[in-house]
Coordinates of C-alpha atoms (C1' of nucleotides) in Angstrom, one line a residue:
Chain J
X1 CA -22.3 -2.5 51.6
X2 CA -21.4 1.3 49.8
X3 CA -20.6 0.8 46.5
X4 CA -16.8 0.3 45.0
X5 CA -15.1 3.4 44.5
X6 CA -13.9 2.4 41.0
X7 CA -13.4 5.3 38.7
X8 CA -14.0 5.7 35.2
X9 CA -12.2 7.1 32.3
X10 CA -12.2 7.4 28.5
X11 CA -8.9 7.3 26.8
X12 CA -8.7 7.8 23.0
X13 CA -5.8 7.2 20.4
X14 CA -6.2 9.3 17.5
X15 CA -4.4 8.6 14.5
X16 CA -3.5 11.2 11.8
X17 CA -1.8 10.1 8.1
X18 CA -0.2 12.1 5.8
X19 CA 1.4 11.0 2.7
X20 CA 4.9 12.3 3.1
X21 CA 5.0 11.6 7.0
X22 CA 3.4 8.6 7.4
X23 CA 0.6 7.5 10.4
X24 CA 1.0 10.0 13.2
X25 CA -0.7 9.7 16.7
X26 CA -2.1 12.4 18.6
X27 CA -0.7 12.9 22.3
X28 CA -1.1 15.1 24.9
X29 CA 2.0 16.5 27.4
X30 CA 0.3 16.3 31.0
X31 CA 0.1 19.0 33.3
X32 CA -0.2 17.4 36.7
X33 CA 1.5 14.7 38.3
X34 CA 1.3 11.8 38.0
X35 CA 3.7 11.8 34.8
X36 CA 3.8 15.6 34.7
X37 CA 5.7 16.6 31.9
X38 CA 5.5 13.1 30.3
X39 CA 3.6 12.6 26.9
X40 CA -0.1 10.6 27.0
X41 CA -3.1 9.6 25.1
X42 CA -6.2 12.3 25.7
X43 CA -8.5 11.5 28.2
X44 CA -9.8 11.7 31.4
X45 CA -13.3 10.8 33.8
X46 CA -16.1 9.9 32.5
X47 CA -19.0 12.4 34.2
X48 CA -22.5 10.4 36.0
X49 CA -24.7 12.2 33.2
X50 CA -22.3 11.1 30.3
X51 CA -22.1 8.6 27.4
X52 CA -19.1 7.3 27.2
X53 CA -19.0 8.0 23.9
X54 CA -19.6 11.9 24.6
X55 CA -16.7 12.0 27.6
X56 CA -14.1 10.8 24.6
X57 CA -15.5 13.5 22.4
X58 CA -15.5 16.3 25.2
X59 CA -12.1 15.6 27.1
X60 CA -10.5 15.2 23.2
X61 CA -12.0 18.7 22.2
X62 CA -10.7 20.0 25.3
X63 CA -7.1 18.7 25.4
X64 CA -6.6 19.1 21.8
X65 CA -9.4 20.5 20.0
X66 CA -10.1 17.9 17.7
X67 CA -13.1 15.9 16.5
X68 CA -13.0 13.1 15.1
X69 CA -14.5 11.7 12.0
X70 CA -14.3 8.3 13.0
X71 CA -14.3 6.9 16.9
X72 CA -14.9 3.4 18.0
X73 CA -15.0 1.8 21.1
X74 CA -11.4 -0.3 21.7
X75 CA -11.1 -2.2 24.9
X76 CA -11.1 -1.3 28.3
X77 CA -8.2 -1.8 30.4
X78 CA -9.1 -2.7 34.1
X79 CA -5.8 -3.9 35.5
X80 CA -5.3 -3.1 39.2
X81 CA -2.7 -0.8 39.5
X82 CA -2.3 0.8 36.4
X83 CA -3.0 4.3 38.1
X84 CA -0.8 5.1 41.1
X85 CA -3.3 7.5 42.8
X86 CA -6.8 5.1 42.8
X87 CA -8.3 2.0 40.9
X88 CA -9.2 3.4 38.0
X89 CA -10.8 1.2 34.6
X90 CA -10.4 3.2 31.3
X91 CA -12.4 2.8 28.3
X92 CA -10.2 3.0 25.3
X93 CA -11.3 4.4 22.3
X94 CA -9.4 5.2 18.8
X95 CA -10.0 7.9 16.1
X96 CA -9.0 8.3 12.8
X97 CA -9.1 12.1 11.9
X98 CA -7.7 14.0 8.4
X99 CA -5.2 15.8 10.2
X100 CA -5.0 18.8 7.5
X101 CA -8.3 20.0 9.0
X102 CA -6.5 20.8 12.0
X103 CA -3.3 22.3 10.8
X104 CA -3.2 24.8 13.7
X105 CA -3.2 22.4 16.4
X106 CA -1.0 19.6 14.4
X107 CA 1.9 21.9 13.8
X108 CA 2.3 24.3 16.8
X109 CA 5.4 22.9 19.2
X110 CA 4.5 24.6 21.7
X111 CA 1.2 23.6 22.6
X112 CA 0.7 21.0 24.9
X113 CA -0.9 18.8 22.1
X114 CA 1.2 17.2 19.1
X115 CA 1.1 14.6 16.4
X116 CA 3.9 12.0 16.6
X117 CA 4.9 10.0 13.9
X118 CA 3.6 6.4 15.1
X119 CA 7.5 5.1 14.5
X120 CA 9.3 7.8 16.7
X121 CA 7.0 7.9 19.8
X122 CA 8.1 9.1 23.2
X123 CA 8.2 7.3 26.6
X124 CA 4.0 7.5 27.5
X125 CA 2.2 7.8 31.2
X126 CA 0.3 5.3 32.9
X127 CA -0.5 2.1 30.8
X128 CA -0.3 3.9 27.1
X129 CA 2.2 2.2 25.7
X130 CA -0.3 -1.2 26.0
X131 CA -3.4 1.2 24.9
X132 CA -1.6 2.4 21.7
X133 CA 0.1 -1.2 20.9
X134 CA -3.8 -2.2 21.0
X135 CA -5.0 0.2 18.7
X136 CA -2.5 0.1 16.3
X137 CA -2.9 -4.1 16.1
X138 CA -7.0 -3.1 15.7
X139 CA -6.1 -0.4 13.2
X140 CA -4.0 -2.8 11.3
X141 CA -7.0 -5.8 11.2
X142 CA -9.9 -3.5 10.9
X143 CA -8.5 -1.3 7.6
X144 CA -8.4 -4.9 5.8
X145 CA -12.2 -5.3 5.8
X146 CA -13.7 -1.7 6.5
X147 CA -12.8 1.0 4.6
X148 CA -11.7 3.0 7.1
X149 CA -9.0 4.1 5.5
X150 CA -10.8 7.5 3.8
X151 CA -11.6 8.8 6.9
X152 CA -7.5 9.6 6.8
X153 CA -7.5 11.4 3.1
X154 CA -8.9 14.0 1.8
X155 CA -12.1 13.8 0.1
X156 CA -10.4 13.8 -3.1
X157 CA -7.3 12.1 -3.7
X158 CA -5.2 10.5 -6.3
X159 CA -5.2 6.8 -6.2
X160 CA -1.3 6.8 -4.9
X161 CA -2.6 8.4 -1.6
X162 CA -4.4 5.3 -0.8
X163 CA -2.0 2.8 -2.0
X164 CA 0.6 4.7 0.5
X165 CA -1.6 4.6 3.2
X166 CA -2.2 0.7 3.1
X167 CA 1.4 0.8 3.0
X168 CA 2.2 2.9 5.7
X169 CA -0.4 1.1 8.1
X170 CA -0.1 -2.4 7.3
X171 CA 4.2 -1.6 7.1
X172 CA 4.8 -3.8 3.9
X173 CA 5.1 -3.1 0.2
X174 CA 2.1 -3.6 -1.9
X175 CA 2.1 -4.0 -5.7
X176 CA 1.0 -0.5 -6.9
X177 CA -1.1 -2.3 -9.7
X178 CA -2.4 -5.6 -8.7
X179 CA -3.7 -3.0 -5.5
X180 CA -5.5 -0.9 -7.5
X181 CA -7.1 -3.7 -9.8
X182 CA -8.4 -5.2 -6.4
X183 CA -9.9 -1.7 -5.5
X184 CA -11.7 -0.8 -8.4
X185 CA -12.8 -4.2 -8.5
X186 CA -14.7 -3.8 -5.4
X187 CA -16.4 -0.8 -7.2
X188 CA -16.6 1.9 -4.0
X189 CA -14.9 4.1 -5.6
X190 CA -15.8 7.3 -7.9
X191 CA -12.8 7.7 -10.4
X192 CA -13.4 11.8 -10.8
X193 CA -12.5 14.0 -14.6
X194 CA -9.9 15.5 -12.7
X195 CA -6.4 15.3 -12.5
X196 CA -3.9 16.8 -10.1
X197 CA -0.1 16.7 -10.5
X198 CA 2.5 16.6 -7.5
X199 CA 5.5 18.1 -8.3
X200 CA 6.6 15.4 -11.0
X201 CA 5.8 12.9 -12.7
X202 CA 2.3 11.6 -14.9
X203 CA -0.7 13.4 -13.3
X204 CA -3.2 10.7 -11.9
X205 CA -7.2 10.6 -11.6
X206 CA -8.4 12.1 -8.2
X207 CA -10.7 9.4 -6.7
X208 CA -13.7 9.5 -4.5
X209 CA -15.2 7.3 -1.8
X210 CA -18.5 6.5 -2.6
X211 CA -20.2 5.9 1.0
X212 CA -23.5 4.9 -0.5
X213 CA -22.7 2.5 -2.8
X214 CA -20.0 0.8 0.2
X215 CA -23.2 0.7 2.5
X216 CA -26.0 -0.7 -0.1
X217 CA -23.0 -3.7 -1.0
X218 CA -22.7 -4.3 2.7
X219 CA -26.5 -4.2 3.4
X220 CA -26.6 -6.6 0.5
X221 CA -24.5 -8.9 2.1
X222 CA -21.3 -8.4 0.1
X223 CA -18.0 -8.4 1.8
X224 CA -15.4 -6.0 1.3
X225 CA -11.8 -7.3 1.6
X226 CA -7.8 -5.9 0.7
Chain X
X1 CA -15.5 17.9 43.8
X2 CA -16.3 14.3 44.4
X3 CA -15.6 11.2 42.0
X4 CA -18.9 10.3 40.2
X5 CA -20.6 7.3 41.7
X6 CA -20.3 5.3 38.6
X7 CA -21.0 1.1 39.4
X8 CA -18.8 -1.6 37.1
X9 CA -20.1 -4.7 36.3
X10 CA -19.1 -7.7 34.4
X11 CA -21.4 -9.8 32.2
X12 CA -20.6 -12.7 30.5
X13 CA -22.2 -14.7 27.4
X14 CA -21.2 -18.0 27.8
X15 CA -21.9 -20.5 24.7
X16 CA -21.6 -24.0 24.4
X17 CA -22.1 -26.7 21.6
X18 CA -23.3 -29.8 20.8
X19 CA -23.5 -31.4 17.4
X20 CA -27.6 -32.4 18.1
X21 CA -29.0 -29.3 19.4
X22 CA -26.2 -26.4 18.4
X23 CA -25.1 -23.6 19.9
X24 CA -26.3 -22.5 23.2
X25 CA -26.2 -19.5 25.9
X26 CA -25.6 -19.9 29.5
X27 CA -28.3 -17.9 31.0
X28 CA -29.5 -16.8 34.4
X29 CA -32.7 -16.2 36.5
X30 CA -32.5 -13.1 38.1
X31 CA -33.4 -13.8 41.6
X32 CA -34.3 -10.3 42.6
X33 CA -35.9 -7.0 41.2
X34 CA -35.4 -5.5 38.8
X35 CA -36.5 -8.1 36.4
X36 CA -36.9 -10.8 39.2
X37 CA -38.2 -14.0 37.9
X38 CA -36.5 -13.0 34.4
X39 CA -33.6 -14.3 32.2
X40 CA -30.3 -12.8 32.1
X41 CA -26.2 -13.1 31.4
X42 CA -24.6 -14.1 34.2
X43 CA -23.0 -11.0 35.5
X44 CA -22.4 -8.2 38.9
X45 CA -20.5 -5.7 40.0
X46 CA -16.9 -5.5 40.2
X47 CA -15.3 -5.4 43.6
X48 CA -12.7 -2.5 44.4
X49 CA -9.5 -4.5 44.1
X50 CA -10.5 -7.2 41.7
X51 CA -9.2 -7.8 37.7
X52 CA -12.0 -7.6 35.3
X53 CA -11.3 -11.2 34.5
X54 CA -11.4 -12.1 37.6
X55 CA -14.5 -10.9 38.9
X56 CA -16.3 -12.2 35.3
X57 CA -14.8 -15.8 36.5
X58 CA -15.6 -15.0 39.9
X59 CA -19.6 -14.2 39.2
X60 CA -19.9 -17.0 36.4
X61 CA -18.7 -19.6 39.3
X62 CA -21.1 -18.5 42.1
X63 CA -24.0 -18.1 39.6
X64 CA -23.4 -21.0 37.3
X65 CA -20.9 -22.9 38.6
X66 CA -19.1 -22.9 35.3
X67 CA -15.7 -22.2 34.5
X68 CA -14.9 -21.1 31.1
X69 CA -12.2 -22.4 28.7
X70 CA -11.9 -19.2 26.7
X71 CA -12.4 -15.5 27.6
X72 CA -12.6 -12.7 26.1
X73 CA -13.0 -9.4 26.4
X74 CA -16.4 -8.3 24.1
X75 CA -17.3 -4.6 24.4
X76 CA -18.2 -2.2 27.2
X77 CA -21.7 -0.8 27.5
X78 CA -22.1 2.9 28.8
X79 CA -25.6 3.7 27.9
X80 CA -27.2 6.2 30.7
X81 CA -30.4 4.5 31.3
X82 CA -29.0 1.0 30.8
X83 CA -29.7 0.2 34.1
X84 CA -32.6 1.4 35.7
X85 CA -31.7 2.0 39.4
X86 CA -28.2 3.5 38.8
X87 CA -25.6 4.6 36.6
X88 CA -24.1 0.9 35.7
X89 CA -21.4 0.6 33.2
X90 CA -20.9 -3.1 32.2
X91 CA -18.0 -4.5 30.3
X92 CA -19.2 -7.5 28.7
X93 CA -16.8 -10.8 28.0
X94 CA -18.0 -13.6 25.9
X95 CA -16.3 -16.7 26.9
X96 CA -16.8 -20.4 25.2
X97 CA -16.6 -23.9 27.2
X98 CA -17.1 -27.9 26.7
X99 CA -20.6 -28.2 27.8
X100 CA -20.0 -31.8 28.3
X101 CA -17.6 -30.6 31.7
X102 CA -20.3 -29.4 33.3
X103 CA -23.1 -32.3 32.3
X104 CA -25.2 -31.3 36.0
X105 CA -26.0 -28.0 35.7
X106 CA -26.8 -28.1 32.1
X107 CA -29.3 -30.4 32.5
X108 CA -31.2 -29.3 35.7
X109 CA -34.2 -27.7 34.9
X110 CA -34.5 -27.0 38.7
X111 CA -31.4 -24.7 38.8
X112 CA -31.5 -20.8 38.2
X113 CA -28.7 -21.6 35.5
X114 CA -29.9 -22.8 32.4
X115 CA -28.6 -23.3 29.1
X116 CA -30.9 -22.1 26.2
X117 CA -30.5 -23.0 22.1
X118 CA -29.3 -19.5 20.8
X119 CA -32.4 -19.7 18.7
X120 CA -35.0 -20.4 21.3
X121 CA -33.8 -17.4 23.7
X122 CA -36.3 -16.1 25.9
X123 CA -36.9 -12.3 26.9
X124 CA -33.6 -11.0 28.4
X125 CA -32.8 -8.4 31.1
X126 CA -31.6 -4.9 30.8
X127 CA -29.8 -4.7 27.4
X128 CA -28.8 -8.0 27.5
X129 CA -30.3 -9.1 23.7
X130 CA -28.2 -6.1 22.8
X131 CA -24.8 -7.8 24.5
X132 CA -26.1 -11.0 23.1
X133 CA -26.2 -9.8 20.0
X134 CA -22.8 -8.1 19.7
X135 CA -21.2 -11.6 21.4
X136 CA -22.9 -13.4 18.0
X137 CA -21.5 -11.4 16.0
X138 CA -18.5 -11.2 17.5
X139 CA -18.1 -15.2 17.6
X140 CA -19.2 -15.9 14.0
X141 CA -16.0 -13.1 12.8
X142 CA -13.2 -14.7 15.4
X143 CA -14.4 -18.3 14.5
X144 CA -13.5 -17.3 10.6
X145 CA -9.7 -16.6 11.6
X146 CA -8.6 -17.9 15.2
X147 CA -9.4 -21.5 15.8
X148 CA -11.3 -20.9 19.1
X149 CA -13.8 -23.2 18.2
X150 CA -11.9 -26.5 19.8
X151 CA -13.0 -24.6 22.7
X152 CA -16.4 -26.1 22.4
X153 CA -15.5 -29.1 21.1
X154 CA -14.2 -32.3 23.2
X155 CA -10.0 -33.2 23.2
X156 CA -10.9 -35.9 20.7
X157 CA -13.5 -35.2 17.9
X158 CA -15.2 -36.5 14.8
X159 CA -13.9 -34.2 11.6
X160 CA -18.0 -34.0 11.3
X161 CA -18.3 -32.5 14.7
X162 CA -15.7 -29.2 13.8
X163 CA -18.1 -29.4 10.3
X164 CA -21.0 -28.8 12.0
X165 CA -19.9 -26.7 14.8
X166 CA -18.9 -24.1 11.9
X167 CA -22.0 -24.7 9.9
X168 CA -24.3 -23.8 13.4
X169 CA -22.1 -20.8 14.2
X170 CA -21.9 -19.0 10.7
X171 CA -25.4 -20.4 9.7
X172 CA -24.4 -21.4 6.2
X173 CA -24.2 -25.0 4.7
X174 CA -20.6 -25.1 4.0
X175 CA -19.5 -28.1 1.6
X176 CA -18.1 -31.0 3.6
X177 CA -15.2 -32.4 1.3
X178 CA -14.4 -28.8 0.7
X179 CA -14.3 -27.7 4.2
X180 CA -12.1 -30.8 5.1
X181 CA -9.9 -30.0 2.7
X182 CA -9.0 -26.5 3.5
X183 CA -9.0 -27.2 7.5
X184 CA -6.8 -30.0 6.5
X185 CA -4.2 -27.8 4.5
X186 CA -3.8 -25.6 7.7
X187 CA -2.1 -28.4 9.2
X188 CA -3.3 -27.4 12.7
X189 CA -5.0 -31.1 13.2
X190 CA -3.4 -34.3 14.1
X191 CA -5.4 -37.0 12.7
X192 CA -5.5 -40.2 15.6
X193 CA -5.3 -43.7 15.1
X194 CA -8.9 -44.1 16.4
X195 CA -12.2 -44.4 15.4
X196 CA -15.2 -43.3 16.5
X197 CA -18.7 -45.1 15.1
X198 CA -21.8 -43.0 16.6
X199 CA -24.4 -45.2 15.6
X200 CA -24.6 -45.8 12.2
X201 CA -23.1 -45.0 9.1
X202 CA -18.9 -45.4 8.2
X203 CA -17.0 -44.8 11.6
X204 CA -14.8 -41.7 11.6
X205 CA -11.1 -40.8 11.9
X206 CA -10.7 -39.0 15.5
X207 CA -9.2 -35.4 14.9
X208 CA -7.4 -33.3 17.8
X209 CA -6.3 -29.9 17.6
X210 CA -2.4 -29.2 17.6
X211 CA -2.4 -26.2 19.5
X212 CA 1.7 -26.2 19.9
X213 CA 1.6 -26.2 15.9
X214 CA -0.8 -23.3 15.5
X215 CA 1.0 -21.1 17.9
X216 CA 4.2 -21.5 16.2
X217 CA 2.5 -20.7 12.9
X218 CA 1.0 -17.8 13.9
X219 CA 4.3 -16.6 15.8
X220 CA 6.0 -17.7 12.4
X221 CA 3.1 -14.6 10.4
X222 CA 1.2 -17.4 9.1
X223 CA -2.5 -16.8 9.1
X224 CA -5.4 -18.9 9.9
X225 CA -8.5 -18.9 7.4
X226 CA -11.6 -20.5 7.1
Chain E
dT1 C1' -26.9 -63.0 5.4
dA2 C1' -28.1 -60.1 1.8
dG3 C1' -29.8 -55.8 0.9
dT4 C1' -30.5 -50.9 2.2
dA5 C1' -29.6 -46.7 4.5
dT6 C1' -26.2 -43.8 6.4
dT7 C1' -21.9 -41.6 7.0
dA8 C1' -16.8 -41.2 5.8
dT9 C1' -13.0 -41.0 2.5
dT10 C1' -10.9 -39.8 -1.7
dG11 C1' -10.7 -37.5 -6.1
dT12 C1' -11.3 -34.4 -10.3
dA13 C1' -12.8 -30.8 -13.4
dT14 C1' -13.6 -25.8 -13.8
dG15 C1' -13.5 -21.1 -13.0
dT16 C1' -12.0 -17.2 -10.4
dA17 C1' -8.8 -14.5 -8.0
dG18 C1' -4.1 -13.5 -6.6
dT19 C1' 0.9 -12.8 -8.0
dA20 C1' 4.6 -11.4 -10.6
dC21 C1' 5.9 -9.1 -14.0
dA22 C1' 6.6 -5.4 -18.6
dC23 C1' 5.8 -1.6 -21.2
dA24 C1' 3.5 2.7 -22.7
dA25 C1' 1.9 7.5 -21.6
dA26 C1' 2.1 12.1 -19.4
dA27 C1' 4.3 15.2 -16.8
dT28 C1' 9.0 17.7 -15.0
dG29 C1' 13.6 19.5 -15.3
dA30 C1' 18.3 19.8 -17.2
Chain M
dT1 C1' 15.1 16.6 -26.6
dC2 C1' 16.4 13.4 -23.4
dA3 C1' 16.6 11.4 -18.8
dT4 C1' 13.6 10.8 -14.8
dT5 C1' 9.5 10.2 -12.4
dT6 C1' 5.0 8.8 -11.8
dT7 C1' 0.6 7.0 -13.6
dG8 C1' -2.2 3.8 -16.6
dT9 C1' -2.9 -0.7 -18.7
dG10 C1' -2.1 -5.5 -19.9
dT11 C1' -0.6 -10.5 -19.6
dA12 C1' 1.1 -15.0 -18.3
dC13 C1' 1.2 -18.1 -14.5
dT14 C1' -0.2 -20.1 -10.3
dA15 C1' -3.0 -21.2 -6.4
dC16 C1' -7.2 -21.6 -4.4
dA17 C1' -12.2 -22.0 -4.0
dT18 C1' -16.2 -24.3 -5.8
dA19 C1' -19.0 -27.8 -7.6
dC20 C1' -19.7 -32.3 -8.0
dA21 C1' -19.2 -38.0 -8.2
dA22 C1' -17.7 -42.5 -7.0
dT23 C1' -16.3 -45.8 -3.5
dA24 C1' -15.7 -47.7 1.3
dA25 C1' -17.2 -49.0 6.0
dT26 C1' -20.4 -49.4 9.3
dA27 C1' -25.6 -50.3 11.3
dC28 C1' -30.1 -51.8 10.7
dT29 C1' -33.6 -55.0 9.1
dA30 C1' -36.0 -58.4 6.7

DNA sequence: TAGTATTATTGTATGTAGTACACAAAATGA
DNA sequence: TCATTTTGTGTACTACATACAATAATACTA
């Protein structure tokens, strides 16, 4: 008995954030039919001498030039007919990237690669819709007990940046100060001497993710929880 | 060019539970090489027109006889040399049943199916400890905020049964009247008329799990904690 | 059958953490 | 300089988690 001819892919959902805009999604306008024309997630076959983890990275460089900071593993979506040509089982994956190191790709129309803002997202190819409605549930789960969330911002960042990215991801209000007593209580962050004003209004603190510090408490066995 | 000759397989690491000897693995002897004579996850490949899900119940039945309660999806493993004939990508479930339903096969030593005490594990296959592992983990998280362990437990329980079913899965001594308390509050429980005396000591209130309830809590955004 | 061991049930006191607020301080712009 | 905006700091109240004790109902045994 030959083997099954089951194909493999890698799919990834990227996700971008920017205070003013909100959580954006990275998508990709195909070129070839099936769905030519039609908007999807990057991604495409996995090669025989490949990791899966390197096939996301390579197609997603590729299609988009990105890299991401951050990129774990999703599900994998097997269903029978979910491509029209040939059975074929993708391994989802989603990113979180800062989307101002790739200004050039993020803002040009008229490449075949553009951020969407996560609330306004066109009709998507194949099975996508399901892939992104996964990763946005995971997204939504996984930012309450990892700090994830910094691989979005910039290095530096005023304390309002974060609270308006909880907001944005987990879609409800927050109180502005009970939120940042339960930050700073968990003591990962480096409040910095400097200040930065946006336009108007009181100048706040530029904070800092301290990495170390978040991995020795979690090595310790202390939980970190929003 | 041709499509890479990439194989799918399924695993699956079944646990089970029983308030003497804890939580235990459903594993496998591999009847052939590689690894012949050793222990493994229950597992092959996926056939051309088959769901994932299927072919994980599929291989479970024909190599265990066992049909799990609960499934669920764990992680995929893509490594290159995971497999040491081919190029074998395995997407791993984890899936949790009533040992009690399947009293035969549990207990015969004789069979090629065997269930082990998840501390007593003997040398595993492939990167099967590596699979096992991530299904631990993966059970002791879910267990804190879905109520899948009913799963393991019998229709009717003992309140000290769910006690000690969470104190063997998180491997903490968690406070009886304290514990009662909170699972009580979550009002997820019907309390029956019965009692059940298991030898000695003060007979015990039988307890079932209201699984109509729960799902129009969680429907309704109300979360489940432990 | 009385006493002992074992397990279940119920309850309370205490501290910590979450929630809902109010007000002062530092910037901008009219 | 006054209104507006945004940040920084504080407080009262409530709810929940934690630690712990006393009583009740069964089995076992002497």
């Amino acid at each position: 008995m030959s083997a099954p001819t089951i194909r493999l892919a890698v799919d990834a959902v990227v996700f971008g954030y920017d205070p003013k805009d909100g959580i954006s999604v990275l998508l990709i306008q195909r070129k070839y039919d099936p769905f030519k024309g039609g908007w999807a997630i990057p991604g495409g076959l996995v090669l025989e001498n490949e990791n899966l983890e390197t096939a996301v990275e390579r197609e997603l460089e590729e299609e988009t030039g990105v890299k991401v900071d951050y990129l774990e593993q999703l599900y994998t979506f097997g269903e029978l007919n979910r491509d029209p040509r040939n059975r074929v089982v993708a391994v989802a994956y989603y990113g979180l990237v800062k989307k101002s190191d790739f200004h050039l790709y993020a803002s040009t129309d008229a490449d075949d690669a553009k951020w969407f803002n996560w609330t306004e997202l066109p009709e998507l190819a194949f099975d996508h819709v399901k892939i992104l409605e996964t990763a946005i549930e995971r997204l939504k789960g996984k930012i309450r007990y990892e700090p994830i969330g910094f691989e979005l911002l910039d290095d530096k960042f005023p304390f309002s940046d974060l609270h308006k990215l909880y907001e944005a991801i987990l879609e409800v209000d927050i109180d502005r100060r009970n939120f940042k007593k339960k930050f700073l209580q968990l003591d990962i962050l480096n409040e910095l001497d400097e200040k930065i004003s946006e336009g108007k209004g009181r100048p706040g603190s530029l904070f800092q993710f301290n990495s170390d510090r978040y991995f020795a408490m979690k090595k310790a066995g202390i939980n970190f929880e929003v």
